[in-house]
Coordinates of N, CA and C in Angstrom, one line a residue:
X271 N 2.0 3.7 -33.7 CA 1.7 4.4 -32.6 C 2.9 5.4 -32.3
X272 N 2.5 6.6 -32.1 CA 3.7 7.5 -31.8 C 3.9 7.6 -30.3
X273 N 4.9 8.1 -29.9 CA 5.3 8.3 -28.5 C 4.3 9.1 -27.8
X274 N 3.9 10.2 -28.4 CA 2.9 11.2 -27.8 C 1.6 10.6 -27.6
X275 N 1.2 9.6 -28.6 CA -0.1 9.1 -28.5 C 0.0 8.0 -27.2
X276 N 1.2 7.3 -27.1 CA 1.3 6.4 -26.0 C 1.2 7.1 -24.7
X277 N 1.9 8.3 -24.5 CA 1.9 9.0 -23.3 C 0.5 9.4 -23.0
X278 N -0.3 9.8 -23.9 CA -1.6 10.4 -23.7 C -2.6 9.3 -23.3
X279 N -2.2 7.9 -23.5 CA -3.0 6.8 -23.0 C -4.4 6.8 -23.6
X280 N -4.6 7.2 -24.9 CA -5.9 7.3 -25.4 C -6.9 8.2 -24.8
X281 N -6.4 9.2 -24.1 CA -7.2 10.2 -23.4 C -7.4 9.9 -21.9
X282 N -6.8 8.8 -21.5 CA -7.0 8.3 -20.1 C -5.7 8.7 -19.2
X283 N -4.8 9.5 -19.8 CA -3.5 9.8 -19.1 C -3.8 10.4 -17.7
X284 N -4.7 11.1 -17.6 CA -4.9 11.8 -16.1 C -5.3 10.9 -15.2
X285 N -5.7 9.7 -15.6 CA -6.1 8.6 -14.6 C -4.9 7.6 -14.5
X286 N -4.3 7.3 -15.7 CA -3.3 6.2 -15.8 C -2.1 6.7 -15.0
X287 N -1.5 7.7 -15.3 CA -0.3 8.2 -14.8 C -0.2 8.4 -13.3
X288 N -1.3 9.0 -12.7 CA -1.3 9.1 -11.2 C -1.3 7.7 -10.5
X289 N -2.1 6.8 -11.2 CA -2.1 5.4 -10.7 C -0.7 4.8 -10.7
X290 N 0.0 5.0 -11.8 CA 1.3 4.4 -11.9 C 2.2 5.1 -10.7
X291 N 2.0 6.5 -10.7 CA 2.8 7.1 -9.5 C 2.4 6.7 -8.1
X292 N 1.1 6.5 -7.8 CA 0.7 6.0 -6.6 C 1.3 4.5 -6.3
X293 N 1.1 3.7 -7.3 CA 1.7 2.3 -7.2 C 3.2 2.3 -7.0
X294 N 4.0 3.2 -7.6 CA 5.4 3.2 -7.5 C 5.8 3.7 -6.1
X295 N 5.0 4.8 -5.6 CA 5.3 5.3 -4.2 C 4.9 4.3 -3.2
X296 N 3.9 3.5 -3.4 CA 3.5 2.4 -2.4 C 4.6 1.3 -2.3
X297 N 5.1 0.9 -3.5 CA 6.1 -0.1 -3.6 C 7.4 0.5 -2.9
X298 N 7.8 1.8 -3.2 CA 9.0 2.3 -2.6 C 8.8 2.3 -1.1
X299 N 7.7 2.7 -0.6 CA 7.4 2.9 0.9 C 7.5 1.4 1.4
X300 N 7.0 0.4 0.8 CA 7.1 -1.0 1.2 C 8.5 -1.5 1.3
X301 N 9.2 -1.1 0.3 CA 10.6 -1.6 0.2 C 11.6 -0.9 1.4
X302 N 11.2 0.3 1.6 CA 12.0 1.0 2.7 C 11.6 0.5 4.0
X303 N 10.2 0.3 4.2 CA 9.8 -0.3 5.5 C 10.5 -1.7 5.7
X304 N 10.6 -2.4 4.6 CA 11.1 -3.9 4.8 C 12.7 -3.7 5.2
X305 N 13.3 -2.9 4.5 CA 14.7 -2.6 4.8 C 14.9 -2.2 6.1
X306 N 14.1 -1.3 6.7 CA 14.2 -0.7 7.9 C 14.0 -2.0 9.1
X307 N 12.9 -2.7 8.9 CA 12.7 -3.8 9.7 C 13.7 -4.8 9.7
X308 N 14.3 -5.1 8.5 CA 15.4 -6.2 8.4 C 16.6 -5.6 9.3
X309 N 17.0 -4.4 9.1 CA 18.0 -3.8 9.9 C 17.8 -3.9 11.3
X310 N 16.5 -3.6 11.8 CA 16.3 -3.6 13.2 C 16.4 -5.0 13.7
X311 N 15.9 -6.0 12.9 CA 15.9 -7.4 13.3 C 17.5 -7.8 13.4
X312 N 18.3 -7.5 12.6 CA 19.7 -7.7 12.6 C 20.2 -7.2 13.8
X313 N 19.9 -6.0 14.2 CA 20.5 -5.4 15.4 C 20.0 -6.2 16.6
X314 N 18.8 -6.5 16.8 CA 18.1 -7.2 17.8 C 18.8 -8.7 17.9
X315 N 19.1 -9.3 16.8 CA 19.7 -10.6 16.8 C 21.1 -10.4 17.3
X316 N 21.9 -9.5 16.9 CA 23.2 -9.3 17.4 C 23.3 -9.1 18.9
X317 N 22.2 -8.3 19.4 CA 22.3 -8.2 20.9 C 21.8 -9.5 21.5
X318 N 21.0 -10.3 21.0 CA 20.5 -11.5 21.5 C 21.7 -12.5 21.5
X319 N 22.5 -12.5 20.5 CA 23.6 -13.4 20.4 C 24.8 -13.0 21.3
X320 N 25.0 -11.7 21.4 CA 26.0 -11.1 22.4 C 25.6 -11.6 23.8
X321 N 24.3 -11.4 24.2 CA 23.8 -11.8 25.4 C 24.0 -13.3 25.8
X322 N 23.7 -14.1 24.7 CA 23.8 -15.5 24.8 C 25.3 -15.9 25.0
X323 N 26.2 -15.2 24.3 CA 27.6 -15.6 24.5 C 28.0 -15.2 25.8
X324 N 27.5 -14.2 26.4 CA 27.8 -13.9 27.8 C 27.4 -14.8 28.8
X325 N 26.3 -15.5 28.5 CA 25.9 -16.5 29.5 C 26.6 -17.8 29.4
X326 N 27.2 -18.2 28.2 CA 27.8 -19.4 27.9 C 29.2 -19.4 28.8
X327 N 29.7 -18.2 29.0 CA 31.1 -18.0 29.6 C 31.1 -18.4 31.0

């Protein structure tokens, strides 16, 4: 099997490659969303811990 044949996906390339692209974009957006929510949670936790330290004093 040549590289050209593999890229053409047996004539289904116009369906297969966009599906890979959509899946990659979805995974990328999910990863970015997760990173943003993680950072937000870290900031919220830091505020909560700082507030708690202030109450202990």
